[in-house]
Amino acid sequence: MDAETIQNLIEAGLPGARAEVWGEDGVHFEATVVCEAFAGKLPLARHRMVYATLGELMGGAIHALALKTITPGEAG
């Protein structure tokens, strides 16, 4: 697995989202996801939205994904 594939999956699954993903070992990744759809949602709900874009890859090809999920307004 690579960061670019994860970024593409997140952005395809959350229309209008911008994702930055990085990770050096191919199984542990970090991502910052900016999406208007996060407005009014708690962090857990935001994370679930991102995980839903990755489906079965979570816990499999992607062992760990640390997330920062923010709205465009929170991004400043």
PDB file of C-alpha atoms in Angstrom:
ATOM      1  CA  MET A   1       0.000   0.000   0.000  1.00  0.00           C
ATOM      2  CA  ASP A   2       1.195   3.528  -0.647  1.00  0.00           C
ATOM      3  CA  ALA A   3       0.184   6.988   0.498  1.00  0.00           C
ATOM      4  CA  GLU A   4      -0.977   8.117  -2.953  1.00  0.00           C
ATOM      5  CA  THR A   5      -3.448   5.233  -3.255  1.00  0.00           C
ATOM      6  CA  ILE A   6      -4.885   6.006   0.178  1.00  0.00           C
ATOM      7  CA  GLN A   7      -5.162   9.693  -0.701  1.00  0.00           C
ATOM      8  CA  ASN A   8      -7.011   8.864  -3.921  1.00  0.00           C
ATOM      9  CA  LEU A   9      -9.435   6.510  -2.133  1.00  0.00           C
ATOM     10  CA  ILE A  10     -10.241   9.089   0.551  1.00  0.00           C
ATOM     11  CA  GLU A  11     -10.758  11.901  -1.959  1.00  0.00           C
ATOM     12  CA  ALA A  12     -12.929   9.681  -4.184  1.00  0.00           C
ATOM     13  CA  GLY A  13     -15.034   8.533  -1.233  1.00  0.00           C
ATOM     14  CA  LEU A  14     -15.519  12.005   0.263  1.00  0.00           C
ATOM     15  CA  PRO A  15     -16.411  14.358  -2.608  1.00  0.00           C
ATOM     16  CA  GLY A  16     -14.739  17.728  -2.206  1.00  0.00           C
ATOM     17  CA  ALA A  17     -12.244  16.431   0.363  1.00  0.00           C
ATOM     18  CA  ARG A  18      -8.538  17.207   0.239  1.00  0.00           C
ATOM     19  CA  ALA A  19      -6.263  14.611   1.799  1.00  0.00           C
ATOM     20  CA  GLU A  20      -2.556  14.609   2.560  1.00  0.00           C
ATOM     21  CA  VAL A  21      -1.250  11.154   3.406  1.00  0.00           C
ATOM     22  CA  TRP A  22       2.228  10.031   4.377  1.00  0.00           C
ATOM     23  CA  GLY A  23       3.876   6.915   5.706  1.00  0.00           C
ATOM     24  CA  GLU A  24       7.237   5.335   5.069  1.00  0.00           C
ATOM     25  CA  ASP A  25       6.769   1.629   5.850  1.00  0.00           C
ATOM     26  CA  GLY A  26       3.764   0.770   3.679  1.00  0.00           C
ATOM     27  CA  VAL A  27       1.461  -0.219   6.571  1.00  0.00           C
ATOM     28  CA  HIS A  28       1.476   2.718   9.032  1.00  0.00           C
ATOM     29  CA  PHE A  29       0.155   6.015   7.696  1.00  0.00           C
ATOM     30  CA  GLU A  30      -0.855   9.484   8.827  1.00  0.00           C
ATOM     31  CA  ALA A  31      -3.388  11.673   7.073  1.00  0.00           C
ATOM     32  CA  THR A  32      -4.865  15.127   7.299  1.00  0.00           C
ATOM     33  CA  VAL A  33      -8.271  15.282   5.651  1.00  0.00           C
ATOM     34  CA  VAL A  34     -10.071  18.569   5.029  1.00  0.00           C
ATOM     35  CA  CYS A  35     -13.736  18.172   4.152  1.00  0.00           C
ATOM     36  CA  GLU A  36     -16.828  20.375   4.453  1.00  0.00           C
ATOM     37  CA  ALA A  37     -18.915  17.247   5.213  1.00  0.00           C
ATOM     38  CA  PHE A  38     -17.178  17.079   8.629  1.00  0.00           C
ATOM     39  CA  ALA A  39     -19.020  20.223   9.788  1.00  0.00           C
ATOM     40  CA  GLY A  40     -21.061  19.595  12.917  1.00  0.00           C
ATOM     41  CA  LYS A  41     -19.647  16.094  13.434  1.00  0.00           C
ATOM     42  CA  LEU A  42     -17.614  14.830  16.382  1.00  0.00           C
ATOM     43  CA  PRO A  43     -14.090  13.512  15.723  1.00  0.00           C
ATOM     44  CA  LEU A  44     -15.168   9.857  15.990  1.00  0.00           C
ATOM     45  CA  ALA A  45     -17.847  10.346  13.324  1.00  0.00           C
ATOM     46  CA  ARG A  46     -15.336  12.127  11.081  1.00  0.00           C
ATOM     47  CA  HIS A  47     -12.859   9.263  11.443  1.00  0.00           C
ATOM     48  CA  ARG A  48     -15.551   6.723  10.635  1.00  0.00           C
ATOM     49  CA  MET A  49     -16.340   8.642   7.456  1.00  0.00           C
ATOM     50  CA  VAL A  50     -12.708   8.377   6.376  1.00  0.00           C
ATOM     51  CA  TYR A  51     -12.422   4.702   7.361  1.00  0.00           C
ATOM     52  CA  ALA A  52     -15.541   3.971   5.280  1.00  0.00           C
ATOM     53  CA  THR A  53     -13.701   5.199   2.168  1.00  0.00           C
ATOM     54  CA  LEU A  54     -10.997   2.583   2.771  1.00  0.00           C
ATOM     55  CA  GLY A  55     -13.242  -0.375   3.550  1.00  0.00           C
ATOM     56  CA  GLU A  56     -11.500  -3.703   4.063  1.00  0.00           C
ATOM     57  CA  LEU A  57      -8.055  -2.170   3.582  1.00  0.00           C
ATOM     58  CA  MET A  58      -8.243  -0.967   7.196  1.00  0.00           C
ATOM     59  CA  GLY A  59      -6.752  -3.622   9.432  1.00  0.00           C
ATOM     60  CA  GLY A  60      -5.399  -5.416   6.390  1.00  0.00           C
ATOM     61  CA  ALA A  61      -3.164  -3.635   3.892  1.00  0.00           C
ATOM     62  CA  ILE A  62      -3.379  -0.549   6.117  1.00  0.00           C
ATOM     63  CA  HIS A  63      -2.338  -1.601   9.605  1.00  0.00           C
ATOM     64  CA  ALA A  64      -2.700   1.859  11.162  1.00  0.00           C
ATOM     65  CA  LEU A  65      -3.944   5.258  10.029  1.00  0.00           C
ATOM     66  CA  ALA A  66      -3.566   8.282  12.310  1.00  0.00           C
ATOM     67  CA  LEU A  67      -6.082  10.923  11.293  1.00  0.00           C
ATOM     68  CA  LYS A  68      -6.501  14.660  11.612  1.00  0.00           C
ATOM     69  CA  THR A  69      -9.947  15.539  10.266  1.00  0.00           C
ATOM     70  CA  ILE A  70     -10.933  19.183   9.872  1.00  0.00           C
ATOM     71  CA  THR A  71     -13.349  21.390   7.962  1.00  0.00           C
ATOM     72  CA  PRO A  72     -12.055  24.068   5.580  1.00  0.00           C
ATOM     73  CA  GLY A  73     -12.963  26.681   8.206  1.00  0.00           C
ATOM     74  CA  GLU A  74     -10.951  24.865  10.860  1.00  0.00           C
ATOM     75  CA  ALA A  75      -7.996  24.669   8.470  1.00  0.00           C
ATOM     76  CA  GLY A  76      -7.817  28.459   8.606  1.00  0.00           C
TER      77      GLY A  76
END
